[in-house]
């Protein structure tokens, strides 16, 4: 295999581009595709202060690295989810990456700062772990961005993530979610702008980027996510992609070009924060009574989750039976 | 050759020499969802791996529903 650009030895084939690349030109391709997505969807201004949602995996570390290479002022934000060794390892990867590059990493810990973790909190709140995790991260990223005066939150969502979400939304005709699925969510109702600059790269490409850049990322899968539908949609799409290179790209980008606007009538007034990948409260919005975050109810969904997750189970005391006289 | 697989981590022995693409096929792994790594860097699908090669096949699919 030879690099399409320099004809040197290639290390990776990108079949949807019908091309092979050497390390140097593959890394350039990743940066160029990220820059193209930022421009195509008007995601960021050159002087935007960016907060990158970092989990220690390939996607978040790749997007942080690429944004820094592209010259953006980008800090990281990590949320400890309390998922045992998995969380400890993921924080270590995020910290090592930041320290090696002199980047700023803010951290918050669900258990330390909010009194619950994902495994136990989701059980207490009777909520699916991935749902509780997503809701918590979205809320804490929003709050961190507001506190820190950041212009945008950037996440590492890639083409596979977006195509899998689209597949799930289409399979179940979730028209509310289809109307809100976009690589850029503009700032609104007190929520900061959210951008996904990796939407033009697949997971295989972000992983390859990290290997070639020497980025030591968390390879192991979240033990709680194993078996969830999102992963099965990704596997199904990769089976299609193997036989039809470019299918994932066409599925997602033609949806954006040709169909997304048909569903974009705005969020349903019954939308529930955390009920879907892009879910945020519809108007009217008022501050949460507990934390001040914008929400459409008395308290926001995160505070509701935290209240249920931390509520002590009341101990029902039994009346003490009358003592029988002790006979000797 | 020695092949390190992930999730869960395990090692299997495969007869070489063998082309990377055929190794993935033999292990029933989708090339769109895996990278093959030798000595810390990527190896292309047309490379012939020797019988004494040590490679990692790394899955790239990740993520929950969030």
mmCIF file of N, CA and C in Angstrom, chain A residues 1 10-11 13 15 58-59 130 134 157 203-204 207-208 211-212 217 219-221 225 228 230-231 234 238-239 241-242, chain B residues 6-7 9 28-35 37 40-46 56 58-66:
data_model
loop_
_atom_site.group_PDB
_atom_site.id
_atom_site.type_symbol
_atom_site.label_atom_id
_atom_site.label_comp_id
_atom_site.label_asym_id
_atom_site.label_seq_id
_atom_site.Cartn_x
_atom_site.Cartn_y
_atom_site.Cartn_z
ATOM 1 N N UNK A 1 0.841 -1.197 0.000
ATOM 2 C CA UNK A 1 0.000 0.000 0.000
ATOM 3 C C UNK A 1 0.876 1.247 0.000
ATOM 4 N N UNK A 10 2.288 3.211 3.150
ATOM 5 C CA UNK A 10 1.061 3.574 3.875
ATOM 6 C C UNK A 10 0.883 2.662 5.088
ATOM 7 N N UNK A 11 0.232 3.182 6.116
ATOM 8 C CA UNK A 11 -0.052 2.365 7.301
ATOM 9 C C UNK A 11 -1.550 2.155 7.501
ATOM 10 N N UNK A 13 -5.588 2.194 5.444
ATOM 11 C CA UNK A 13 -6.443 2.391 4.279
ATOM 12 C C UNK A 13 -7.756 3.001 4.745
ATOM 13 N N UNK A 15 -11.178 3.231 3.176
ATOM 14 C CA UNK A 15 -11.845 2.736 1.968
ATOM 15 C C UNK A 15 -12.918 3.693 1.470
ATOM 16 N N UNK A 58 -10.239 7.544 23.317
ATOM 17 C CA UNK A 58 -9.573 8.002 22.097
ATOM 18 C C UNK A 58 -10.197 9.266 21.518
ATOM 19 N N UNK A 59 -11.527 9.347 21.551
ATOM 20 C CA UNK A 59 -12.187 10.452 20.860
ATOM 21 C C UNK A 59 -11.961 11.795 21.547
ATOM 22 N N UNK A 130 -26.539 4.172 31.680
ATOM 23 C CA UNK A 130 -26.046 5.038 30.601
ATOM 24 C C UNK A 130 -26.845 6.343 30.546
ATOM 25 N N UNK A 134 -25.133 9.936 31.125
ATOM 26 C CA UNK A 134 -25.235 10.980 30.108
ATOM 27 C C UNK A 134 -25.841 12.258 30.667
ATOM 28 N N UNK A 157 -17.703 13.241 19.941
ATOM 29 C CA UNK A 157 -18.601 12.426 19.115
ATOM 30 C C UNK A 157 -18.084 12.356 17.675
ATOM 31 N N UNK A 203 -14.608 6.120 14.094
ATOM 32 C CA UNK A 203 -13.905 5.682 15.307
ATOM 33 C C UNK A 203 -12.567 5.037 14.981
ATOM 34 N N UNK A 204 -12.538 4.290 13.884
ATOM 35 C CA UNK A 204 -11.269 3.659 13.482
ATOM 36 C C UNK A 204 -10.219 4.737 13.211
ATOM 37 N N UNK A 207 -9.079 6.376 16.571
ATOM 38 C CA UNK A 207 -8.174 5.442 17.262
ATOM 39 C C UNK A 207 -6.815 5.417 16.573
ATOM 40 N N UNK A 208 -6.824 5.370 15.249
ATOM 41 C CA UNK A 208 -5.559 5.370 14.508
ATOM 42 C C UNK A 208 -4.796 6.671 14.748
ATOM 43 N N UNK A 211 -3.027 6.323 18.056
ATOM 44 C CA UNK A 211 -1.868 5.409 17.984
ATOM 45 C C UNK A 211 -0.697 6.117 17.318
ATOM 46 N N UNK A 212 -0.955 6.794 16.215
ATOM 47 C CA UNK A 212 0.132 7.429 15.470
ATOM 48 C C UNK A 212 0.672 8.673 16.183
ATOM 49 N N UNK A 217 -4.469 6.172 25.368
ATOM 50 C CA UNK A 217 -5.870 6.354 25.762
ATOM 51 C C UNK A 217 -6.428 5.082 26.392
ATOM 52 N N UNK A 219 -8.387 2.022 26.409
ATOM 53 C CA UNK A 219 -8.915 1.146 25.357
ATOM 54 C C UNK A 219 -10.118 0.358 25.852
ATOM 55 N N UNK A 220 -10.093 -0.032 27.110
ATOM 56 C CA UNK A 220 -11.165 -0.896 27.618
ATOM 57 C C UNK A 220 -12.518 -0.204 27.557
ATOM 58 N N UNK A 221 -13.530 -0.988 27.273
ATOM 59 C CA UNK A 221 -14.887 -0.471 27.168
ATOM 60 C C UNK A 221 -15.476 -0.287 28.565
ATOM 61 N N UNK A 225 -21.563 -0.135 29.930
ATOM 62 C CA UNK A 225 -22.140 0.089 28.592
ATOM 63 C C UNK A 225 -22.241 -1.195 27.784
ATOM 64 N N UNK A 228 -25.236 -2.473 25.350
ATOM 65 C CA UNK A 228 -26.307 -1.502 25.104
ATOM 66 C C UNK A 228 -26.619 -1.369 23.608
ATOM 67 N N UNK A 230 -26.777 1.154 21.612
ATOM 68 C CA UNK A 230 -25.916 2.035 20.840
ATOM 69 C C UNK A 230 -24.762 1.237 20.226
ATOM 70 N N UNK A 231 -24.170 0.352 21.015
ATOM 71 C CA UNK A 231 -23.055 -0.459 20.518
ATOM 72 C C UNK A 231 -23.521 -1.446 19.450
ATOM 73 N N UNK A 234 -23.852 0.374 16.226
ATOM 74 C CA UNK A 234 -22.532 0.618 15.615
ATOM 75 C C UNK A 234 -22.017 -0.633 14.914
ATOM 76 N N UNK A 238 -21.203 -1.044 10.961
ATOM 77 C CA UNK A 238 -19.887 -1.467 10.471
ATOM 78 C C UNK A 238 -19.981 -2.690 9.569
ATOM 79 N N UNK A 239 -20.961 -3.548 9.808
ATOM 80 C CA UNK A 239 -21.181 -4.675 8.893
ATOM 81 C C UNK A 239 -21.591 -4.154 7.511
ATOM 82 N N UNK A 241 -20.881 -1.109 6.388
ATOM 83 C CA UNK A 241 -19.727 -0.360 5.869
ATOM 84 C C UNK A 241 -18.691 -1.290 5.230
ATOM 85 N N UNK A 242 -18.532 -2.475 5.811
ATOM 86 C CA UNK A 242 -17.534 -3.427 5.275
ATOM 87 C C UNK A 242 -17.876 -3.781 3.820
ATOM 88 N N UNK B 6 -8.600 -7.810 22.817
ATOM 89 C CA UNK B 6 -9.092 -6.985 23.936
ATOM 90 C C UNK B 6 -10.575 -7.245 24.207
ATOM 91 N N UNK B 7 -10.966 -6.784 25.363
ATOM 92 C CA UNK B 7 -12.393 -6.783 25.765
ATOM 93 C C UNK B 7 -13.061 -8.152 25.623
ATOM 94 N N UNK B 9 -9.217 -8.950 27.600
ATOM 95 C CA UNK B 9 -7.847 -9.167 27.151
ATOM 96 C C UNK B 9 -7.518 -10.655 27.152
ATOM 97 N N UNK B 28 -12.687 -13.682 12.408
ATOM 98 C CA UNK B 28 -14.057 -13.199 12.257
ATOM 99 C C UNK B 28 -14.221 -11.795 12.856
ATOM 100 N N UNK B 29 -13.239 -10.938 12.582
ATOM 101 C CA UNK B 29 -13.269 -9.562 13.081
ATOM 102 C C UNK B 29 -13.452 -8.600 11.913
ATOM 103 N N UNK B 30 -14.310 -7.615 12.097
ATOM 104 C CA UNK B 30 -14.606 -6.638 11.048
ATOM 105 C C UNK B 30 -13.464 -5.628 10.957
ATOM 106 N N UNK B 31 -12.889 -5.478 9.781
ATOM 107 C CA UNK B 31 -11.766 -4.531 9.589
ATOM 108 C C UNK B 31 -12.181 -3.087 9.861
ATOM 109 N N UNK B 32 -13.477 -2.796 9.739
ATOM 110 C CA UNK B 32 -13.930 -1.425 10.011
ATOM 111 C C UNK B 32 -13.943 -1.116 11.506
ATOM 112 N N UNK B 33 -13.852 -2.140 12.325
ATOM 113 C CA UNK B 33 -13.988 -1.941 13.770
ATOM 114 C C UNK B 33 -12.723 -2.311 14.534
ATOM 115 N N UNK B 34 -11.628 -2.537 13.822
ATOM 116 C CA UNK B 34 -10.390 -2.954 14.499
ATOM 117 C C UNK B 34 -9.163 -2.343 13.836
ATOM 118 N N UNK B 35 -8.135 -2.152 14.666
ATOM 119 C CA UNK B 35 -6.811 -1.779 14.165
ATOM 120 C C UNK B 35 -5.853 -2.902 14.515
ATOM 121 N N UNK B 37 -1.925 -3.564 15.407
ATOM 122 C CA UNK B 37 -0.781 -2.787 15.887
ATOM 123 C C UNK B 37 0.388 -3.734 16.141
ATOM 124 N N UNK B 40 3.974 -0.932 18.434
ATOM 125 C CA UNK B 40 3.464 0.395 18.769
ATOM 126 C C UNK B 40 2.948 1.200 17.605
ATOM 127 N N UNK B 41 2.937 0.637 16.397
ATOM 128 C CA UNK B 41 2.389 1.413 15.289
ATOM 129 C C UNK B 41 1.447 0.552 14.447
ATOM 130 N N UNK B 42 0.733 1.222 13.547
ATOM 131 C CA UNK B 42 -0.270 0.526 12.738
ATOM 132 C C UNK B 42 0.387 -0.310 11.659
ATOM 133 N N UNK B 43 -0.239 -1.424 11.353
ATOM 134 C CA UNK B 43 0.227 -2.191 10.198
ATOM 135 C C UNK B 43 -0.917 -2.255 9.182
ATOM 136 N N UNK B 44 -0.566 -2.051 7.902
ATOM 137 C CA UNK B 44 -1.612 -2.014 6.868
ATOM 138 C C UNK B 44 -2.170 -3.402 6.578
ATOM 139 N N UNK B 45 -3.333 -3.412 5.960
ATOM 140 C CA UNK B 45 -4.048 -4.663 5.726
ATOM 141 C C UNK B 45 -3.322 -5.623 4.793
ATOM 142 N N UNK B 46 -2.416 -5.107 3.956
ATOM 143 C CA UNK B 46 -1.746 -6.006 3.010
ATOM 144 C C UNK B 46 -0.402 -6.508 3.530
ATOM 145 N N UNK B 56 -1.172 -6.735 18.282
ATOM 146 C CA UNK B 56 -2.395 -6.468 19.045
ATOM 147 C C UNK B 56 -3.509 -6.138 18.062
ATOM 148 N N UNK B 58 -6.821 -4.249 18.129
ATOM 149 C CA UNK B 58 -7.508 -3.332 19.045
ATOM 150 C C UNK B 58 -8.889 -2.957 18.526
ATOM 151 N N UNK B 59 -9.938 -3.247 19.273
ATOM 152 C CA UNK B 59 -11.271 -2.807 18.852
ATOM 153 C C UNK B 59 -11.386 -1.293 18.982
ATOM 154 N N UNK B 60 -12.170 -0.691 18.117
ATOM 155 C CA UNK B 60 -12.273 0.774 18.155
ATOM 156 C C UNK B 60 -13.663 1.252 18.521
ATOM 157 N N UNK B 61 -14.612 0.345 18.635
ATOM 158 C CA UNK B 61 -15.984 0.754 18.979
ATOM 159 C C UNK B 61 -16.064 1.051 20.466
ATOM 160 N N UNK B 62 -16.637 2.172 20.801
ATOM 161 C CA UNK B 62 -16.788 2.504 22.215
ATOM 162 C C UNK B 62 -18.014 3.369 22.410
ATOM 163 N N UNK B 63 -18.412 3.489 23.667
ATOM 164 C CA UNK B 63 -19.426 4.473 23.981
ATOM 165 C C UNK B 63 -20.745 3.910 24.460
ATOM 166 N N UNK B 64 -21.347 4.684 25.373
ATOM 167 C CA UNK B 64 -22.682 4.348 25.853
ATOM 168 C C UNK B 64 -23.713 5.079 25.020
ATOM 169 N N UNK B 65 -24.872 5.238 25.563
ATOM 170 C CA UNK B 65 -25.961 5.857 24.789
ATOM 171 C C UNK B 65 -25.940 7.366 24.881
ATOM 172 N N UNK B 66 -25.079 7.904 25.761
ATOM 173 C CA UNK B 66 -25.068 9.353 25.961
ATOM 174 C C UNK B 66 -24.388 10.055 24.807
#
